[in-house]
mmCIF file of C-alpha atoms in Angstrom:
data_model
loop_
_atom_site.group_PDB
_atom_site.id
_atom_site.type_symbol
_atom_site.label_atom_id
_atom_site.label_comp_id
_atom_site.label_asym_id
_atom_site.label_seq_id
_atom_site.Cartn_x
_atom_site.Cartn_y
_atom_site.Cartn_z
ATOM 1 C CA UNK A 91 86.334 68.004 116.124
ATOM 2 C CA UNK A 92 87.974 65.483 113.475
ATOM 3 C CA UNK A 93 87.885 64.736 109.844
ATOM 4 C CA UNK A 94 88.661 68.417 109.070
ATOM 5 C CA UNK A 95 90.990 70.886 109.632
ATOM 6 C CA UNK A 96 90.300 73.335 112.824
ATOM 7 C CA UNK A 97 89.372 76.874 111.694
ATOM 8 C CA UNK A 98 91.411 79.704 111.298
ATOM 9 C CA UNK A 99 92.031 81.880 114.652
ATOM 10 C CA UNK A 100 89.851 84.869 112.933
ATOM 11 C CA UNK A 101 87.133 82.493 112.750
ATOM 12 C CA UNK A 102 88.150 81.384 116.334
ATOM 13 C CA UNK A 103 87.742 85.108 117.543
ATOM 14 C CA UNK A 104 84.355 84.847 115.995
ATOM 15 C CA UNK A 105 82.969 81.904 117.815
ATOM 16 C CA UNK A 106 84.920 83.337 120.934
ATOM 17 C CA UNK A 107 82.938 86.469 120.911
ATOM 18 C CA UNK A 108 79.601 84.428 120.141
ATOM 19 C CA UNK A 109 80.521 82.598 123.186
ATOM 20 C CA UNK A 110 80.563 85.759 125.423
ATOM 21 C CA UNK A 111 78.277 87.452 124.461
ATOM 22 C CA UNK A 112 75.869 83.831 125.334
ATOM 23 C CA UNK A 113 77.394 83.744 128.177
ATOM 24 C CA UNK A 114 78.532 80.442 127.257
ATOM 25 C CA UNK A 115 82.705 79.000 127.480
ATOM 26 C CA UNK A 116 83.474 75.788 124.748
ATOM 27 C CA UNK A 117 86.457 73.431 124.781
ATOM 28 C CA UNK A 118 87.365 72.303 121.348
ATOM 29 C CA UNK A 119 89.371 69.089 121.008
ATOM 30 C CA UNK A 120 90.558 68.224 117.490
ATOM 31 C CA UNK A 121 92.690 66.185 115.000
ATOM 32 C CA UNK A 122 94.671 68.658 114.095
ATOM 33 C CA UNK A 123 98.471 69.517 115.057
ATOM 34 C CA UNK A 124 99.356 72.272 117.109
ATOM 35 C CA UNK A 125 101.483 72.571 119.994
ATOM 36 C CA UNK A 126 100.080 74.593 122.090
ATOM 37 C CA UNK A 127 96.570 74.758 123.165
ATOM 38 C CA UNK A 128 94.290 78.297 121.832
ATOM 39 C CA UNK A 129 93.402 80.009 124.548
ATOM 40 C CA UNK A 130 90.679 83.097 124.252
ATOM 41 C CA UNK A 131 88.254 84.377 127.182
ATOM 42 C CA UNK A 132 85.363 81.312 126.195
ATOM 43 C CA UNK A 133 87.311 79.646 123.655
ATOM 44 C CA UNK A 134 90.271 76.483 124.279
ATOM 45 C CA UNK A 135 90.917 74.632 121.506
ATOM 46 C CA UNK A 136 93.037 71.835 122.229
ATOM 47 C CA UNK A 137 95.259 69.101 119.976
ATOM 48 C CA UNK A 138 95.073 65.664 120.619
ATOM 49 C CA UNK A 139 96.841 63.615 117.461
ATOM 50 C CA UNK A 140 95.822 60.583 119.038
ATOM 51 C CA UNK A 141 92.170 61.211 117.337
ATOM 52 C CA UNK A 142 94.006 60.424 114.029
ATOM 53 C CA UNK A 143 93.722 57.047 115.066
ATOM 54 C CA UNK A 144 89.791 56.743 113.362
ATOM 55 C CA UNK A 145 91.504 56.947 110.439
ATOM 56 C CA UNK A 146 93.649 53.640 110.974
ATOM 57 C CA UNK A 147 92.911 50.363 109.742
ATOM 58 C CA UNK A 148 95.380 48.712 111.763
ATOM 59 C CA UNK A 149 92.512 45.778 112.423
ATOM 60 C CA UNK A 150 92.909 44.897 109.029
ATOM 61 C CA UNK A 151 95.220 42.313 107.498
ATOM 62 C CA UNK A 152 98.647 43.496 106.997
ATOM 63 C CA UNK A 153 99.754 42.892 103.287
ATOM 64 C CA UNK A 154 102.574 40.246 102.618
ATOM 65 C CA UNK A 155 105.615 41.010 102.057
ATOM 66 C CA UNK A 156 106.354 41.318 98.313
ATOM 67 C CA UNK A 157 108.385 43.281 95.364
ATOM 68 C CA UNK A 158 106.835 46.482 94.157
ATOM 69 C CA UNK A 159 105.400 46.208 90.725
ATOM 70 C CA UNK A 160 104.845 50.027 90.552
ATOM 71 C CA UNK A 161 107.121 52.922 91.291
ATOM 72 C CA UNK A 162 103.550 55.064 92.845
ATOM 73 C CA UNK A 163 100.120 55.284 93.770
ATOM 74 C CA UNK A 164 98.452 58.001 94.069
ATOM 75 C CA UNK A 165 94.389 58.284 94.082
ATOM 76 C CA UNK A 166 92.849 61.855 93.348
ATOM 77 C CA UNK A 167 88.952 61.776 93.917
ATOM 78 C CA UNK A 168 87.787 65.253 94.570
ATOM 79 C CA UNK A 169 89.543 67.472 92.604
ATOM 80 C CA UNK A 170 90.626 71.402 92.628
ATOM 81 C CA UNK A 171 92.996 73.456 90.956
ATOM 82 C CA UNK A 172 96.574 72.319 92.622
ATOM 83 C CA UNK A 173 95.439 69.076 92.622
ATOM 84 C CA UNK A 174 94.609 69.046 88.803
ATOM 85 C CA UNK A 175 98.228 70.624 88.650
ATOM 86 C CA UNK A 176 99.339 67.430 89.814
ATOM 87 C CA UNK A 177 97.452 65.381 87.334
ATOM 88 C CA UNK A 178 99.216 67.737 84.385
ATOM 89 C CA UNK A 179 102.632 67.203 86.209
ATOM 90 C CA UNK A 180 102.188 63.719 86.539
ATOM 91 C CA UNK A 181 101.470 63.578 82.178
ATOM 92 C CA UNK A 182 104.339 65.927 81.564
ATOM 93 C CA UNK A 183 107.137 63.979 83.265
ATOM 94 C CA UNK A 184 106.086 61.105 82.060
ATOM 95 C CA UNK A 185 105.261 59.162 84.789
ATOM 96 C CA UNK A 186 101.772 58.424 84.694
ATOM 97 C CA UNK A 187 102.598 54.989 83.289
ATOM 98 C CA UNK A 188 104.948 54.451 86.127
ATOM 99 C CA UNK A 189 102.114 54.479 88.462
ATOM 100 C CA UNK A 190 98.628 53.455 90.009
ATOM 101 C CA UNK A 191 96.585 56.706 89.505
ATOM 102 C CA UNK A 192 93.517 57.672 89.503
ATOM 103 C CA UNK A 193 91.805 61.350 88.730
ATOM 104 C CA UNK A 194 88.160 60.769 89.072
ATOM 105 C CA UNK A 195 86.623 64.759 89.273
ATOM 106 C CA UNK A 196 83.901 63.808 92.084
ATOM 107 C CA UNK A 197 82.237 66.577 93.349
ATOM 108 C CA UNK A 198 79.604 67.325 95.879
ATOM 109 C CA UNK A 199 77.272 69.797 93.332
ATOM 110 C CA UNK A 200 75.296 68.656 89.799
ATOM 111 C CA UNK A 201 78.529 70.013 87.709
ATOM 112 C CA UNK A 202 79.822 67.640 85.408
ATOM 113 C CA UNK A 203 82.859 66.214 85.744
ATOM 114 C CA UNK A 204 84.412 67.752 81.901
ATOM 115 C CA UNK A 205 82.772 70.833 82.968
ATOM 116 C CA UNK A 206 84.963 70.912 86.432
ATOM 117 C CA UNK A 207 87.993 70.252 84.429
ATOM 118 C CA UNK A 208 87.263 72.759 82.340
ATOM 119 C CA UNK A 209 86.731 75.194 85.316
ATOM 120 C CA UNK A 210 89.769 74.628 87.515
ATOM 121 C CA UNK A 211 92.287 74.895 83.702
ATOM 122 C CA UNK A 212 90.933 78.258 83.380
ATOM 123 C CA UNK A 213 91.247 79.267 86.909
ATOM 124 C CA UNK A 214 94.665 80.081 86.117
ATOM 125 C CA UNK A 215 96.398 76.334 85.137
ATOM 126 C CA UNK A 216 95.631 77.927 81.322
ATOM 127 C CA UNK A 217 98.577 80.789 82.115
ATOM 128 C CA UNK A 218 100.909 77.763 81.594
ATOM 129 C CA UNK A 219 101.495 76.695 78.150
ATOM 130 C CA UNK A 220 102.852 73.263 79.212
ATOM 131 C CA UNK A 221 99.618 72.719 81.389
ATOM 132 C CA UNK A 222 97.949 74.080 78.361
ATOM 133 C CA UNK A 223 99.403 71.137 76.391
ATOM 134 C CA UNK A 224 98.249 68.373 79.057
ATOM 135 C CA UNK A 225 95.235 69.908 79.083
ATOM 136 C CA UNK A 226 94.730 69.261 75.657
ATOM 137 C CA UNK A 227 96.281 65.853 75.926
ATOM 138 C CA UNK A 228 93.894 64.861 78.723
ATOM 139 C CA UNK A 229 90.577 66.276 78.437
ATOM 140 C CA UNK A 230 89.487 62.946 76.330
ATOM 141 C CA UNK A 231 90.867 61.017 78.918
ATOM 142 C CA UNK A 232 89.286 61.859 82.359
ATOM 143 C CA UNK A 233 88.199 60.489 84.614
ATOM 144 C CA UNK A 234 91.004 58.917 84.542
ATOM 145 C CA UNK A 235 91.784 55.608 86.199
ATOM 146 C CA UNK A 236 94.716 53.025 85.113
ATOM 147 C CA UNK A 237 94.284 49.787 87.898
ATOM 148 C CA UNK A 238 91.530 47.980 88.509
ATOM 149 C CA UNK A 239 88.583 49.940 90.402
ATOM 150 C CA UNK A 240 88.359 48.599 94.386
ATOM 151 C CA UNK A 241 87.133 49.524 96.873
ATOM 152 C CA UNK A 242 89.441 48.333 99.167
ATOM 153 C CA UNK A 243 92.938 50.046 97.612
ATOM 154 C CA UNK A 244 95.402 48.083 100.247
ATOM 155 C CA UNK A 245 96.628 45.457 97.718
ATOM 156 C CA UNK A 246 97.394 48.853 95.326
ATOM 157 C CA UNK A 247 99.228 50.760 97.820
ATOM 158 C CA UNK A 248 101.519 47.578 99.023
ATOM 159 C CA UNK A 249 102.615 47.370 95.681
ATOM 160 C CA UNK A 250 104.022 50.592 95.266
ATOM 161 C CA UNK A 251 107.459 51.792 96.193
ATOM 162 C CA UNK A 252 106.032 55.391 97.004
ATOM 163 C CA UNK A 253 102.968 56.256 98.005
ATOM 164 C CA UNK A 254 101.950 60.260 96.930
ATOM 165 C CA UNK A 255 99.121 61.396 99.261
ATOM 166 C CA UNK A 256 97.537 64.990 98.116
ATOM 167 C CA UNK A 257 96.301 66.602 101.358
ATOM 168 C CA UNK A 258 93.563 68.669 101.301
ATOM 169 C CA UNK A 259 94.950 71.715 103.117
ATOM 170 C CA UNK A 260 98.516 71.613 101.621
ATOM 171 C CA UNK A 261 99.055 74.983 100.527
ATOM 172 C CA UNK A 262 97.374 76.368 103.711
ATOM 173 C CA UNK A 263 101.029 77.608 104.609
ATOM 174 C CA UNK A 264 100.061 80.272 107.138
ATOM 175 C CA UNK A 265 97.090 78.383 109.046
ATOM 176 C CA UNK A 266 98.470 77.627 112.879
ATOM 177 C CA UNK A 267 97.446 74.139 112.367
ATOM 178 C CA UNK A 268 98.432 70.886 110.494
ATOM 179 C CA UNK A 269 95.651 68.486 109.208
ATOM 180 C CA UNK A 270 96.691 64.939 107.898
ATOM 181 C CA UNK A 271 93.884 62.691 106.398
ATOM 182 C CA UNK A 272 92.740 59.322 106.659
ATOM 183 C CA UNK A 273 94.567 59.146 103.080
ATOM 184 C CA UNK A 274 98.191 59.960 104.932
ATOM 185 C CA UNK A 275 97.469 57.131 107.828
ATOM 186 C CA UNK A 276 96.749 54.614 105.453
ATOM 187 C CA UNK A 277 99.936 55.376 103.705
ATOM 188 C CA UNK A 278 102.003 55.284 106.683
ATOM 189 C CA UNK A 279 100.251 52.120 107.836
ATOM 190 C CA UNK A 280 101.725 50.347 104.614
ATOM 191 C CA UNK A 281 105.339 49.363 103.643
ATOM 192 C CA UNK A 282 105.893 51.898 101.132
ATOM 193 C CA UNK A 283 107.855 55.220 101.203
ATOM 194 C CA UNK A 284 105.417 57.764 102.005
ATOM 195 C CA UNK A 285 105.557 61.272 100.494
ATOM 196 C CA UNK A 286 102.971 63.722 101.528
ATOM 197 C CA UNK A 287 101.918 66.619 100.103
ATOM 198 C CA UNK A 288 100.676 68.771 103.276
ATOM 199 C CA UNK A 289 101.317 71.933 104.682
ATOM 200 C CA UNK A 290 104.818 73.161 105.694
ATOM 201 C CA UNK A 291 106.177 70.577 109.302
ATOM 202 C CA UNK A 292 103.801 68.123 108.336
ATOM 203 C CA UNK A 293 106.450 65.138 108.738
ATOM 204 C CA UNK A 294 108.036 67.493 112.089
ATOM 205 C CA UNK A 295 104.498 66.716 113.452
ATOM 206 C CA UNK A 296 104.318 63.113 112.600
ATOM 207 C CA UNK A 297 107.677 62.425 114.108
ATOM 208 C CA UNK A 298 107.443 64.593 117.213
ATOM 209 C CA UNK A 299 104.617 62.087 118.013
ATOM 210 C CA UNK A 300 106.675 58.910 117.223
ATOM 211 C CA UNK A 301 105.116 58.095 113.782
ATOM 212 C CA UNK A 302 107.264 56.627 111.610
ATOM 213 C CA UNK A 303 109.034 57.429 107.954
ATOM 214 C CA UNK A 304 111.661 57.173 105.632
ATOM 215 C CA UNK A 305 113.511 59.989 107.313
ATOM 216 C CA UNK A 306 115.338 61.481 104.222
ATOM 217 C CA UNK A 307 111.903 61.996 102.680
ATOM 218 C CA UNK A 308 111.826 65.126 105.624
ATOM 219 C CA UNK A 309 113.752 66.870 102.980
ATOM 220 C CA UNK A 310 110.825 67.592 100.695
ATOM 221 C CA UNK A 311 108.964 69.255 104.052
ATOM 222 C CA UNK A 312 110.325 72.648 102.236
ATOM 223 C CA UNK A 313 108.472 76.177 103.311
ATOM 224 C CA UNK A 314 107.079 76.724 100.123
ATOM 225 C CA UNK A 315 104.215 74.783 98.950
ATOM 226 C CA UNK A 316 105.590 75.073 95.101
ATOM 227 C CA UNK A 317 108.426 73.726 96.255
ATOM 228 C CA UNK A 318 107.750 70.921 97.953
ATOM 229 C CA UNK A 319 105.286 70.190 95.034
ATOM 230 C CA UNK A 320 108.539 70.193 92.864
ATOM 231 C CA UNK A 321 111.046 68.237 95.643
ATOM 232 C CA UNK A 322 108.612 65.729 95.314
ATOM 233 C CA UNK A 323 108.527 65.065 91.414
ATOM 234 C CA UNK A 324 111.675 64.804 91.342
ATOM 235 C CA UNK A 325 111.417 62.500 94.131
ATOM 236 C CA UNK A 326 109.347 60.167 91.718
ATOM 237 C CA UNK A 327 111.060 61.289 88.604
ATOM 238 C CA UNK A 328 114.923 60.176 89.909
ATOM 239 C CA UNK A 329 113.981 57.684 92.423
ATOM 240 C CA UNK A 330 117.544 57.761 94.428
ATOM 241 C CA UNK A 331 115.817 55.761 97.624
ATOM 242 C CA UNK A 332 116.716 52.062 97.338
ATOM 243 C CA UNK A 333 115.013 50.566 99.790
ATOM 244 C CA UNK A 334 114.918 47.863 102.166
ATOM 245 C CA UNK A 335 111.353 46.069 102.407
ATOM 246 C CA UNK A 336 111.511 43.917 105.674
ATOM 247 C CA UNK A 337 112.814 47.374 107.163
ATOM 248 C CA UNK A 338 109.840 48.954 106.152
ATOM 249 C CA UNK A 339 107.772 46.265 106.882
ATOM 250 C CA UNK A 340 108.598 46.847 109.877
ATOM 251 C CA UNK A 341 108.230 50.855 110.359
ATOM 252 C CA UNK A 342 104.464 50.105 108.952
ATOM 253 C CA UNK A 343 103.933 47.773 112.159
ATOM 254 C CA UNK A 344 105.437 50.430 114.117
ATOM 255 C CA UNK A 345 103.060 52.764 112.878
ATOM 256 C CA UNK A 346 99.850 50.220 112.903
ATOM 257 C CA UNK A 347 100.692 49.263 116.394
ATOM 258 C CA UNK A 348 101.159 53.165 117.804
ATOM 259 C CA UNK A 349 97.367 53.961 115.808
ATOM 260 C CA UNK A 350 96.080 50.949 117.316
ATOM 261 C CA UNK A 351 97.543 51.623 121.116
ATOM 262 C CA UNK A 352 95.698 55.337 120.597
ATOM 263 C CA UNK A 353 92.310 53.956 118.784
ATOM 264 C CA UNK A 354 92.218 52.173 122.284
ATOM 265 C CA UNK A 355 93.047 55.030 124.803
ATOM 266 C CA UNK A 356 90.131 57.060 122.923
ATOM 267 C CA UNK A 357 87.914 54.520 123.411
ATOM 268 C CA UNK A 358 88.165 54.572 127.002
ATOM 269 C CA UNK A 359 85.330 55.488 129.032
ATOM 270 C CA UNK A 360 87.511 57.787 131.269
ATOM 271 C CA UNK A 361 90.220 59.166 128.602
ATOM 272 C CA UNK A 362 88.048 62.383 127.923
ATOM 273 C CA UNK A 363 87.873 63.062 131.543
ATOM 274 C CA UNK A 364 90.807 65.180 131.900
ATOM 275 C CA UNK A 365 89.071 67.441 128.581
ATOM 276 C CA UNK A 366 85.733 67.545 131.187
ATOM 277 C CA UNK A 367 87.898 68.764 134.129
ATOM 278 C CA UNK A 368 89.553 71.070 132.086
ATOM 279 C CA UNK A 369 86.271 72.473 130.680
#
């Protein structure tokens, strides 16, 4: 199970109780972080972080070595309330300039994208006169996109001191598992500082399995989502990291290398065989 975050346990029990009452057992093996496997009567549901690595581009060419012509990136495609927060926050402490952003409303249904903006303000943004004023402000303006559209956003991302990665799940505080995206590996696979937005021990879980990071950017991993949202503004909005590039040049080969050393365990014929004898 990958690209998504594993279920909750309630919905766990569910399946579980399917599963007995068919007479049948299933062994889940997934993306996300947990430390211990979930064990029910038919159910197992086991982590194995080293499935992250089908996120990685590590087979693609490193970027060069170069000064940072932007303090941030940070790309926002399909959007929801906390996420359109950020946008607002983004506007009201100025720092929109400061950075390669992008707030482009996609959506899976026939809504339109003004109409979704519309919809997630008055979900509860509205109770907030300043977000009431960037609303205002931006509702001409989106989507919004201030670089050059690519498909290909390495060349953006190496040229940005931090890189802000929204998860999806990141104010799924009390879910026993942590989900990082395809968007957080490609930031950590780049020589930028890399500050995530996920749920609560997301960098704890990245380190325990030897990914690397600017370690004092563990400080924003805060137990409240709200908070961390804030630790990380003013993150962006005081900059105190001065950084070293070749050393994190480096940390992003660390990082490539250790996705690239998993991407090929995975791919081995006999890795899942230990998942088939535990089944």
């Amino acid at each position: 199970a990958t690209w998504d975050l594993i279920p909750r346990e309630f919905e766990l029990q569910k399946l579980n109780q399917k599963c007995s009452e068919c007479g049948k057992k299933i062994l889940i093996v997934c993306d996300s972080f947990f430390d211990n496997p979930v064990a029910m009567s038919n159910l197992t549901v086991v982590s194995d972080p080293k499935l992250t690595s089908l996120g990685s581009s590590f087979d693609q060419p490193l970027p060069t070595i170069k000064q940072h012509n932007k303090l941030f990136n940070c790309f926002i495609h399909r959007v929801e309330p906390t996420r359109q927060s950020w946008f607002y926050f983004l506007y009201l402490q100025g720092l929109l300039d400061k950075g390669y952003v992008s707030f482009l409303l996609y959506q899976k249904n026939n809504q339109s994208r003004l109409d979704l903006f519309e919809k997630n303000h008055y979900s509860g943004l509205n109770s907030l006169p300043k977000f009431n004023r960037a609303y205002r402000h931006l509702q001409n303006k989106v989507p919004f996109r201030n670089f050059v559209d690519s498909e290909k956003l390495s060349d953006v991302v190496a040229n940005s001191k931090y890189s802000l990665t929204l998860e999806t799940y990141a104010i799924d505080d009390d879910h026993f598992a942590v989900y990082v995206s395809e968007k957080t590996i490609r930031s950590l696979e780049h020589p930028c500082l890399d500050l995530i937005f996920g749920q609560h021990k997301t960098y704890d879980h990245l380190a325990k399995h030897g990914i690397e990071f600017y370690q004092s950017l563990a400080d924003v991993d805060d137990p409240s989502w709200i908070k961390r949202q804030q630790n990380i503004l003013n993150m962006l909005t005081q900059d105190p990291i001065h950084v070293n590039i070749e050393y994190m040049y480096k940390q992003c080969v660390h990082n490539r290398s250790l996705f690239e050393n998993w991407y090929n365990e995975i791919s081995s014929p006999e890795y899942f065989t230990k998942y088939i004898d535990l089944l």
